[in-house]
Short mmCIF file of C-alpha atoms in Angstrom, two decimals:
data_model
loop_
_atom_site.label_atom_id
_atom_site.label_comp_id
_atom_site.label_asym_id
_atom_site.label_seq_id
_atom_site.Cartn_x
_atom_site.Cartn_y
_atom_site.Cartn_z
CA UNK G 1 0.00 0.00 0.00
CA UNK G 2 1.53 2.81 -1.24
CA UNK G 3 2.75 5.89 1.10
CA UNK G 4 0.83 4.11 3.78
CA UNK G 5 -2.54 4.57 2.71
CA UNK G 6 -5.01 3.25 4.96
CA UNK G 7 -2.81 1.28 6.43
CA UNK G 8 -2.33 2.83 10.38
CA UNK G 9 0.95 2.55 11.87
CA UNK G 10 2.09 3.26 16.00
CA UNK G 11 5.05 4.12 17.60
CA UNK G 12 5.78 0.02 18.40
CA UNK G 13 5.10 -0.53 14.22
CA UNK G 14 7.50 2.44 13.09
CA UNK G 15 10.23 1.49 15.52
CA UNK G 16 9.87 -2.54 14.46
CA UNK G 17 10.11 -1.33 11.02
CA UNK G 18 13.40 0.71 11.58
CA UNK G 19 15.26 -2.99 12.92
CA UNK G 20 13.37 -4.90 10.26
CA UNK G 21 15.21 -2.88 7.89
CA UNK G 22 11.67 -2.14 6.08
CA UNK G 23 9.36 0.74 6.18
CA UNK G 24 6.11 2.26 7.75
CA UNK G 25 4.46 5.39 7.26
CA UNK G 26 7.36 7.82 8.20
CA UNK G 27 10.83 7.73 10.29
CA UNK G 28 10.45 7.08 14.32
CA UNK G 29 11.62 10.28 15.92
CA UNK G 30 11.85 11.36 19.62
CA UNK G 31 13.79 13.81 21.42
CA UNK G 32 16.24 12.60 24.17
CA UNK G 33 14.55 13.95 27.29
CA UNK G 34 15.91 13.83 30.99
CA UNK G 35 16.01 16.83 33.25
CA UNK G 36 14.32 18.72 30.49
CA UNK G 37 11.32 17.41 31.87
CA UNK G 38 10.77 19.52 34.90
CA UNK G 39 9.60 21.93 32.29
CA UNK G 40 6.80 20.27 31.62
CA UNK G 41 5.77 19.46 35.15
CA UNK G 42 6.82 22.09 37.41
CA UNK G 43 9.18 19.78 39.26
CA UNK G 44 12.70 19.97 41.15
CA UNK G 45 15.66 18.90 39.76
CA UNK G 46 16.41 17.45 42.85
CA UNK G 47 13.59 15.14 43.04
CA UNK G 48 13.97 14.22 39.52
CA UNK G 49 17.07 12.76 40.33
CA UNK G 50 16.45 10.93 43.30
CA UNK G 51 12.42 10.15 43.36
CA UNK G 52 10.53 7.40 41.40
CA UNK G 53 7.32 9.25 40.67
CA UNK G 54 9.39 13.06 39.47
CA UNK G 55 10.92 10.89 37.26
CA UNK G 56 8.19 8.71 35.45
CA UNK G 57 5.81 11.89 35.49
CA UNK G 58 8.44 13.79 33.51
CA UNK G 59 8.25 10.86 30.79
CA UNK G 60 4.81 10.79 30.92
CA UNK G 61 4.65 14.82 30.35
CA UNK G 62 6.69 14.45 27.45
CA UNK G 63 4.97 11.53 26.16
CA UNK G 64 1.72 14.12 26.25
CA UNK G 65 3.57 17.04 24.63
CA UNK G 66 5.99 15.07 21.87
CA UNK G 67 3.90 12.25 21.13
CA UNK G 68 7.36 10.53 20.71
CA UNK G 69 8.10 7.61 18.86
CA UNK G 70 9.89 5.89 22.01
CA UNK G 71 10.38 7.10 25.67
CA UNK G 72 13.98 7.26 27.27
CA UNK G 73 13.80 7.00 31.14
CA UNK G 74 16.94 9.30 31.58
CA UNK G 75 18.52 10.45 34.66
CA UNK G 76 21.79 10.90 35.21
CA UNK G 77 24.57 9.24 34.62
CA UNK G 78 26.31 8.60 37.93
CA UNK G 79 24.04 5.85 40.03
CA UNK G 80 26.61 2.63 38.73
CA UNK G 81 29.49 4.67 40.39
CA UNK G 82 27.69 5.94 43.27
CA UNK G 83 26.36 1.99 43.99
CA UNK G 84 30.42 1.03 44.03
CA UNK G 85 31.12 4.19 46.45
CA UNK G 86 31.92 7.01 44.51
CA UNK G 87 30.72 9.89 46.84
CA UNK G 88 27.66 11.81 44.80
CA UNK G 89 26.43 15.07 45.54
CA UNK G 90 23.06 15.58 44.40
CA UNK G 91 22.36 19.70 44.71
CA UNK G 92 18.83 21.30 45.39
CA UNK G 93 19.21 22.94 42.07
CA UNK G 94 21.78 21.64 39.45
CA UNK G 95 22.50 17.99 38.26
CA UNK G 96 24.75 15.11 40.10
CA UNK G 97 28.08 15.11 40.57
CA UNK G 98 30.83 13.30 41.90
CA UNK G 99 32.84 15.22 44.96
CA UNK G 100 35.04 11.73 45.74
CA UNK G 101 35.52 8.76 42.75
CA UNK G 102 36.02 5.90 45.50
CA UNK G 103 39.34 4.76 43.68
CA UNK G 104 41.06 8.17 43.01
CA UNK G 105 43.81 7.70 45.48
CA UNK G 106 44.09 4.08 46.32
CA UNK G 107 43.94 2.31 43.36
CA UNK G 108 44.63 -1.00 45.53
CA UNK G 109 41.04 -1.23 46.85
CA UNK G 110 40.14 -2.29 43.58
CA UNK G 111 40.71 -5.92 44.95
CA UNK G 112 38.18 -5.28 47.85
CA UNK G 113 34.82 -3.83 45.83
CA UNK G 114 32.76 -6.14 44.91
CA UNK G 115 29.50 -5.67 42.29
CA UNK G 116 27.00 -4.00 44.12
CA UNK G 117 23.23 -5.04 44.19
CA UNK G 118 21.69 -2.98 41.58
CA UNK G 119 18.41 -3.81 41.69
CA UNK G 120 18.40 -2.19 45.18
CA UNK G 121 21.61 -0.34 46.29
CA UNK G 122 21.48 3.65 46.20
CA UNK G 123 19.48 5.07 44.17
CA UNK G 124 18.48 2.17 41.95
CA UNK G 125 15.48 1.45 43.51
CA UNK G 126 13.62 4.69 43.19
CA UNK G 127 15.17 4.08 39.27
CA UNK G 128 13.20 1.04 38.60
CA UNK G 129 10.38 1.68 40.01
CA UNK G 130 10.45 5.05 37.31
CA UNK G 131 10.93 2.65 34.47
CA UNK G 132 7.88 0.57 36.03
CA UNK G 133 5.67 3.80 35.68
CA UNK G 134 6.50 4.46 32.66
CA UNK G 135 6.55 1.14 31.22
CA UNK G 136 2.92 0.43 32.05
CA UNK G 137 1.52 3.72 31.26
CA UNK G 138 3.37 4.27 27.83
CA UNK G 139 1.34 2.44 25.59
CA UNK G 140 2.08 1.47 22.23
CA UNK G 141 5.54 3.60 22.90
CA UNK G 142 8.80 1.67 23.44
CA UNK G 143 10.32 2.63 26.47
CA UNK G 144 14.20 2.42 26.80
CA UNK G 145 16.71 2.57 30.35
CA UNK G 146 19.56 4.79 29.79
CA UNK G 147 22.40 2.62 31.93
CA UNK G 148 26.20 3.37 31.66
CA UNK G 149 28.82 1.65 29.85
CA UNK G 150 31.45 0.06 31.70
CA UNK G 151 34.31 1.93 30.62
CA UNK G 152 31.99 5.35 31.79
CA UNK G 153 31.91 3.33 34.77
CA UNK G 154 35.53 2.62 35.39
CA UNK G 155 36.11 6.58 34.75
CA UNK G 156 33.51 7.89 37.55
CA UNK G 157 34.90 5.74 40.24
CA UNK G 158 38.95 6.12 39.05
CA UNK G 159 38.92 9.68 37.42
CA UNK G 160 38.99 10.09 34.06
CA UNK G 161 42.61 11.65 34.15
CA UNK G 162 43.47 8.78 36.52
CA UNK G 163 42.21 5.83 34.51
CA UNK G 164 43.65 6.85 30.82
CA UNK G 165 47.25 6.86 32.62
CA UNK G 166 46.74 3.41 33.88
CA UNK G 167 46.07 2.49 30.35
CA UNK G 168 50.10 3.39 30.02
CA UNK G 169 51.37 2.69 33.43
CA UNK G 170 49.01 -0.49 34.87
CA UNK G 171 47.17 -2.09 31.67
CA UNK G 172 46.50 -5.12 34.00
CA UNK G 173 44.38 -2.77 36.35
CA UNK G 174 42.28 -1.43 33.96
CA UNK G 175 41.41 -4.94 32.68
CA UNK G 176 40.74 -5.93 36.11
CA UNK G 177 38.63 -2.75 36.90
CA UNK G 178 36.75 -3.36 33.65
CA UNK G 179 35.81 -7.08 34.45
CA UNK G 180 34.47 -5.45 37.47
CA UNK G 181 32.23 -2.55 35.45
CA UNK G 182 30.97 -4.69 33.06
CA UNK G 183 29.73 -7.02 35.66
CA UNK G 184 28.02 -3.91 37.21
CA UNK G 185 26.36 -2.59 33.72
CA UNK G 186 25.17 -6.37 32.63
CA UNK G 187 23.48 -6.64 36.09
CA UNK G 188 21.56 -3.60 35.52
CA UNK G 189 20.64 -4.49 31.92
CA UNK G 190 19.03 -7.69 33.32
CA UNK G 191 17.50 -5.60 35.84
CA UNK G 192 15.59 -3.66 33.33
CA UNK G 193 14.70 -6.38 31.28
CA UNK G 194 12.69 -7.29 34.35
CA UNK G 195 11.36 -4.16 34.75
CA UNK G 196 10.13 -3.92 31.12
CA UNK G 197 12.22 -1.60 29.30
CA UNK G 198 15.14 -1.91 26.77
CA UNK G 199 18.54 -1.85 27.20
CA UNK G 200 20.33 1.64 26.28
CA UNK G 201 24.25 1.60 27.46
CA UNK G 202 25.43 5.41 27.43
CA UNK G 203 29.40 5.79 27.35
CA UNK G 204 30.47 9.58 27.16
CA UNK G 205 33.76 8.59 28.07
CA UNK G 206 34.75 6.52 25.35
CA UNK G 207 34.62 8.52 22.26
CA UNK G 208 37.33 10.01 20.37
CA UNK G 209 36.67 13.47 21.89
CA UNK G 210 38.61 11.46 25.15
CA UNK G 211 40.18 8.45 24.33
CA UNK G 212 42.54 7.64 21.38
CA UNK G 213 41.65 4.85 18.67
CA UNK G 214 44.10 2.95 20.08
CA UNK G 215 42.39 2.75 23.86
CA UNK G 216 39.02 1.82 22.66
CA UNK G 217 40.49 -1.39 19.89
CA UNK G 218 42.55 -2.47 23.45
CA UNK G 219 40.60 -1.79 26.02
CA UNK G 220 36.96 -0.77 25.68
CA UNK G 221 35.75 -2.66 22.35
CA UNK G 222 36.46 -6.16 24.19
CA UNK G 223 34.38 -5.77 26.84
CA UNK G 224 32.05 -4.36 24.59
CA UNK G 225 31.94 -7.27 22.70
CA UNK G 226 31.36 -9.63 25.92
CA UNK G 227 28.60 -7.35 27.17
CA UNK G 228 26.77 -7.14 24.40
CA UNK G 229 27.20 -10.99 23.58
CA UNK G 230 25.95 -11.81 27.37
CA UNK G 231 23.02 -9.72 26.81
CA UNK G 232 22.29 -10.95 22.96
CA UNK G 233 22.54 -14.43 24.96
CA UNK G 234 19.69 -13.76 27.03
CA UNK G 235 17.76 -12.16 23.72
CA UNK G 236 18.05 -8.90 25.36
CA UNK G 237 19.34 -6.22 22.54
CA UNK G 238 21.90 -3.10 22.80
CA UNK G 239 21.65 0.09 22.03
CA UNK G 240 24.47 2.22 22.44
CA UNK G 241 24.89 5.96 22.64
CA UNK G 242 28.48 7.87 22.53
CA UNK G 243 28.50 11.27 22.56
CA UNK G 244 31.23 12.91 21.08
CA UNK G 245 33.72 12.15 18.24
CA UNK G 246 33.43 8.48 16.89
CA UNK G 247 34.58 8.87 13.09
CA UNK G 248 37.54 7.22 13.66
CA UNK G 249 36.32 4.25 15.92
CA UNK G 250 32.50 3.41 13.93
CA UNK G 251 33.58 -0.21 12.46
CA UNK G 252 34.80 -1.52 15.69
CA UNK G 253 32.11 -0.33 17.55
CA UNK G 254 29.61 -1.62 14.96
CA UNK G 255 31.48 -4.62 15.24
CA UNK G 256 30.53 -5.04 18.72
CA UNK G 257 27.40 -6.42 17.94
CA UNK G 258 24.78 -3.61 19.30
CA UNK G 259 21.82 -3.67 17.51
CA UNK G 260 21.42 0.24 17.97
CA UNK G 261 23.98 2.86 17.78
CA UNK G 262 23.18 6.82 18.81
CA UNK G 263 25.08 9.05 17.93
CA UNK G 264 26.11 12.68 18.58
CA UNK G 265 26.58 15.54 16.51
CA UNK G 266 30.28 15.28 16.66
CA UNK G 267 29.82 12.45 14.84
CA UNK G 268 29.47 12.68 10.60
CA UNK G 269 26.12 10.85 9.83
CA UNK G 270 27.56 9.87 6.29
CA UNK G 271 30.55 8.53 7.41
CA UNK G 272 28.28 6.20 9.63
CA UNK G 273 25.56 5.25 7.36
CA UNK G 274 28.36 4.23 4.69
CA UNK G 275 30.39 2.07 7.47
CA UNK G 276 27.56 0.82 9.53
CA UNK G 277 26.10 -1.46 5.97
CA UNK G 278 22.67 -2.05 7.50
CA UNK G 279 24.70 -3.96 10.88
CA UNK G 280 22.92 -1.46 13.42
CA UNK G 281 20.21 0.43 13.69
CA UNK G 282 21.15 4.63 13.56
CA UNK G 283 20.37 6.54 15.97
CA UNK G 284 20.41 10.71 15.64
CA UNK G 285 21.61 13.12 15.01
CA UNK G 286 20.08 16.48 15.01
CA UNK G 287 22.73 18.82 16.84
CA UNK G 288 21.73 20.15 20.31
CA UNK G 289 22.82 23.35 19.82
CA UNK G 290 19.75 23.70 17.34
CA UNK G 291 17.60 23.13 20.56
CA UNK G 292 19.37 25.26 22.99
CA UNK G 293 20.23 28.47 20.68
CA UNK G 294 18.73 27.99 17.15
CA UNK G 295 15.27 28.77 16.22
CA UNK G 296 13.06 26.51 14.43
CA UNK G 297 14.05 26.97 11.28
CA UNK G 298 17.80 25.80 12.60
CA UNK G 299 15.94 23.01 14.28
CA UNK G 300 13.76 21.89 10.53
CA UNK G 301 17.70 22.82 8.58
CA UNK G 302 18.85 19.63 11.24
CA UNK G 303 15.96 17.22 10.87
CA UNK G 304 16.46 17.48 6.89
CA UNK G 305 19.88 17.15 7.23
CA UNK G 306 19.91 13.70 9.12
CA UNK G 307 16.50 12.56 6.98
CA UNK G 308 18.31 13.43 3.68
CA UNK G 309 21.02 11.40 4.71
CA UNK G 310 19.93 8.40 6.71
CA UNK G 311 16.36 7.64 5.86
CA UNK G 312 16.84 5.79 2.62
CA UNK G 313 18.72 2.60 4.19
CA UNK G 314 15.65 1.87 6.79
CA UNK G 315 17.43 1.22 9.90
CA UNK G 316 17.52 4.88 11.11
CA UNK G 317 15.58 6.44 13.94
CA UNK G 318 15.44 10.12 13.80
CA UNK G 319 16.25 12.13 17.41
CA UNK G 320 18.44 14.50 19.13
CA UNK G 321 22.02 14.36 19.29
CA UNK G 322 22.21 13.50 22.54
CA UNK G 323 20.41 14.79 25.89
CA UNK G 324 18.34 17.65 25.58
CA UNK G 325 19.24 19.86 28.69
CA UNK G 326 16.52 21.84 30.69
CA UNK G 327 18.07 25.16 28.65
CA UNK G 328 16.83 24.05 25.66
CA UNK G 329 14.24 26.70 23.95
CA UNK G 330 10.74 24.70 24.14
CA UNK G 331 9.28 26.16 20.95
CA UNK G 332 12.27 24.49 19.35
CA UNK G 333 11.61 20.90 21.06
CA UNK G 334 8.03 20.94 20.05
CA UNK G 335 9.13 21.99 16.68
CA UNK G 336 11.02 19.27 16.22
CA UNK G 337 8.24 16.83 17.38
CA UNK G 338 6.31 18.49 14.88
CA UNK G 339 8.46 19.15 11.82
CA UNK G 340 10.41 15.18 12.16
CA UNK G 341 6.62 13.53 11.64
CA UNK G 342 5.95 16.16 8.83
CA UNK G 343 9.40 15.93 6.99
CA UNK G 344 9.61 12.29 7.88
CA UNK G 345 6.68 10.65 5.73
CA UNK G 346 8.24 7.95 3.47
CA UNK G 347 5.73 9.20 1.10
CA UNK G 348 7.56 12.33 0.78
CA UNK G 349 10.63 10.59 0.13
CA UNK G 350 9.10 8.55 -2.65
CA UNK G 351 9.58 5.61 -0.12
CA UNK G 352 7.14 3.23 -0.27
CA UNK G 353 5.57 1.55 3.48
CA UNK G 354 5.16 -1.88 3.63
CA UNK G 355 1.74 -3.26 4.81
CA UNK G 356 2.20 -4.78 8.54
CA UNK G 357 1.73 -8.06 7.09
CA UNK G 358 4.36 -8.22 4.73
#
C-alpha cells in the first residue's frame, strides 16, 4: 500500500520497522529527554534525580507534549558509580556530581569492591520503580533505560585523568577494573529487562573526543563485545549511545554487535551510514545546539539534514544528538516533534511503506 494509505501505523510498528530494515508510514523520531522534563511538570531537579514518581511523570509529560516515537527514562549518569562508592552530591538545584571517585587515590582497593546489588543499592530502587511507571503507562511507545557503559563506569569511580594513565602505566588494572564494570552494567541491563524496558548503554567517556583509537580497539571494544554478547545471549538487545567524536572508531564499535547505535553531533552521519552497511540500527543526530540556541528553522535545517542522509537505508531512527538539557528553547523541542513527523513521511521521500503483514 503505497505511502501508507489506509494502512495505520504506531510508535511500536515504526520502531519494528526501523530494525526490520523495512518501512512504515514515516521515520520514528523522539527527542532525548531527561532533566528537560521539569519543564513540563513544574518539578525539582532534585527530586527528579532521586524520586521514582518526578521521574516517570516527567516521561509521561513528554509523552503528552511530543507524542514521541519511544520514551527514554533518563537520569543521570552517575548511580553505577555511586552503587560502588563514589561519593555523589546531588544539589537542590543543578544535576549530580561526583565530589570523591572511591578509587582516586588508592587504586589497591580495587581488589576489595565487589559488584554492588543494583536492583536495590542507592538510588536504583527509586530508578526502577520510574521505568515501572513508565513502562505500564506508555502504551504502544517503546520505552528504553539509559544505563552506563562500563568503561563510563571505570572513569567515575577512578577519574577520568586517573584511569587513561593506567592504560600506560598499569594495563593489568584497567582490565581488572573493567571485568568489574561490566559485571556492574550487565546486572543492571538484566535488571531492566525485568522491569520492562530496553537496554540503552550510554558511554560519554569513550569517544574520540577522550580516548585515542588505540584505547578503545585495546581496552573498551572487548568488553564491549562480551557485554553485548551476554546480553544478545539472554535475547536482550543493545543500544548504544556515545556522545562525542566516533569517526575514527564506527567499524569496531559496529562490530561489537549492538543492535542500535546513537550518535552525537560530533559524529558525521555519512561517514556512519556508509560504514555501519545495514549492521545497526542509527540513531540521531540532530545537533543540540539547534535546541538550545537555534530557532526553528535551525531546528527543521537539522531534521532534513539527518532525513536526507539516513532515511533511505531503513534502519535509522530520527532524534536529538544526545540529551536535551533543561536550557533548551521549548518552541524548538516541540518543533522538532512536529516538523520530524511532517518531513519524515516515506511518502515524501518517494519511499514506499510496507503493509504490517508483509
Amino acid at each position: 500500500m503505497s505511502g501508507g494509505g489506509m494502512t495505520r501505523y504506531n510508535a511500536k510498528d515504526r520502531v519494528k520497522a526501523a530494525f526490520r530494515r523495512t518501512f512504515a508510514d514515516r521515520v520514528p523520531s523522539y527527542p532525548i529527554l531527561g532533566a528537560y522534563t521539569v519543564n513540563l511538570t513544574g518539578g525539582s531537579l532534585r527530586d527528579y534525580f532521586t524520586k521514582a514518581r518526578p521521574l516517570a511523570e516527567g516521561q509521561l509529560a513528554a509523552l503528552d507534549a511530543y507524542e514521541p516515537d519511544v520514551l527514554v527514562v533518563m537520569r543521570d549518569l552517575l548511580a553505577e558509580a555511586e552503587a560502588l562508592g563514589s561519593e555523589v552530591r546531588v544539589p537542590d538545584r543543578g544535576f549530580p556530581f561526583i565530589v570523591r571517585h572511591v578509587l582516586a587515590e588508592e587504586p589497591e582497593k580495587l581488589a576489595r569492591l565487589s559488584p554492588p546489588d543494583v536492583r536495590n543499592a542507592g538510588r536504583f530502587p527509586e530508578y526502577w520503580e520510574a521505568c515501572r511507571i513508565v513502562a505500564g503507562q506508555a502504551g504502544d511507545v517503546p520505552v528504553g533505560s539509559i544505563l552506563v557503559g562500563p568503561w563510563t563506569i571505570a572513569a567515575n569511580v577512578r577519574g577520568v585523568e586517573n584511569l587513561l594513565r593506567d592504560t600506560r602505566r598499569r594495563p593489568a588494572f584497567v582490565r581488572d577494573l573493567l571485568e568489574l564494570t561490566a559485571r556492574v552494567a550487565l546486572d543492571a541491563g538484566m535488571a531492566a529487562r525485568e522491569v520492562g524496558v530496553g537496554v540503552s548503554y550510554s558511554e560519554p567517556a569513550a569517544s574520540c573526543s577522550l580516548i585515542s583509537p588505540a584505547i578503545y580497539r585495546e581496552f573498551v571494544q572487548p568488553v564491549h563485545q562480551r557485554l553485548v554478547t551476554a546480553l544478545r545471549e539472554k535475547k536482550i538487545a543493545v543500544t548504544l549511545h556515545v556522545c562525542g567524536y566516533l569517526d575514527p572508531i564506527l567499524d569496531e564499535v559496529l562490530d561489537t554487535g549492538i543492535a542500535a547505535l546513537s550518535i552525537d553531533s560530533a559524529t558525521s552521519l555519512e561517514t556512519a551510514v556508509n560504514v555501519n552497511r545495514g549492521r545497526a540500527v542509527l540513531i540521531g543526530n540532530v545537533s543540540v545546539s539547534a535546541f538550545e540556541t537555534g530557532t526553528p528553522a535551525d531546528v527543521e535545517a537539522e531534521v532534513r539534514r539527518a532525513v536526507d542522509i539516513a532515511a533511505g537505508n531503513g534502519a535509522f531512527i530520527l532524534a536529538s544528538a544526545c540529551e536535551i538539557p533543561p536550557t533548551a528553547r521549548r518552541e524548538n523541542v516541540a518543533h522538532f516533534a512536529r516538523y520530524a513527523k511532517e518531513y519524515g513521511r516515506y511518502e515524501n521521500l518517494g519511499i514506499r511503506a510496507e503493509n504490517k503483514g508483509e
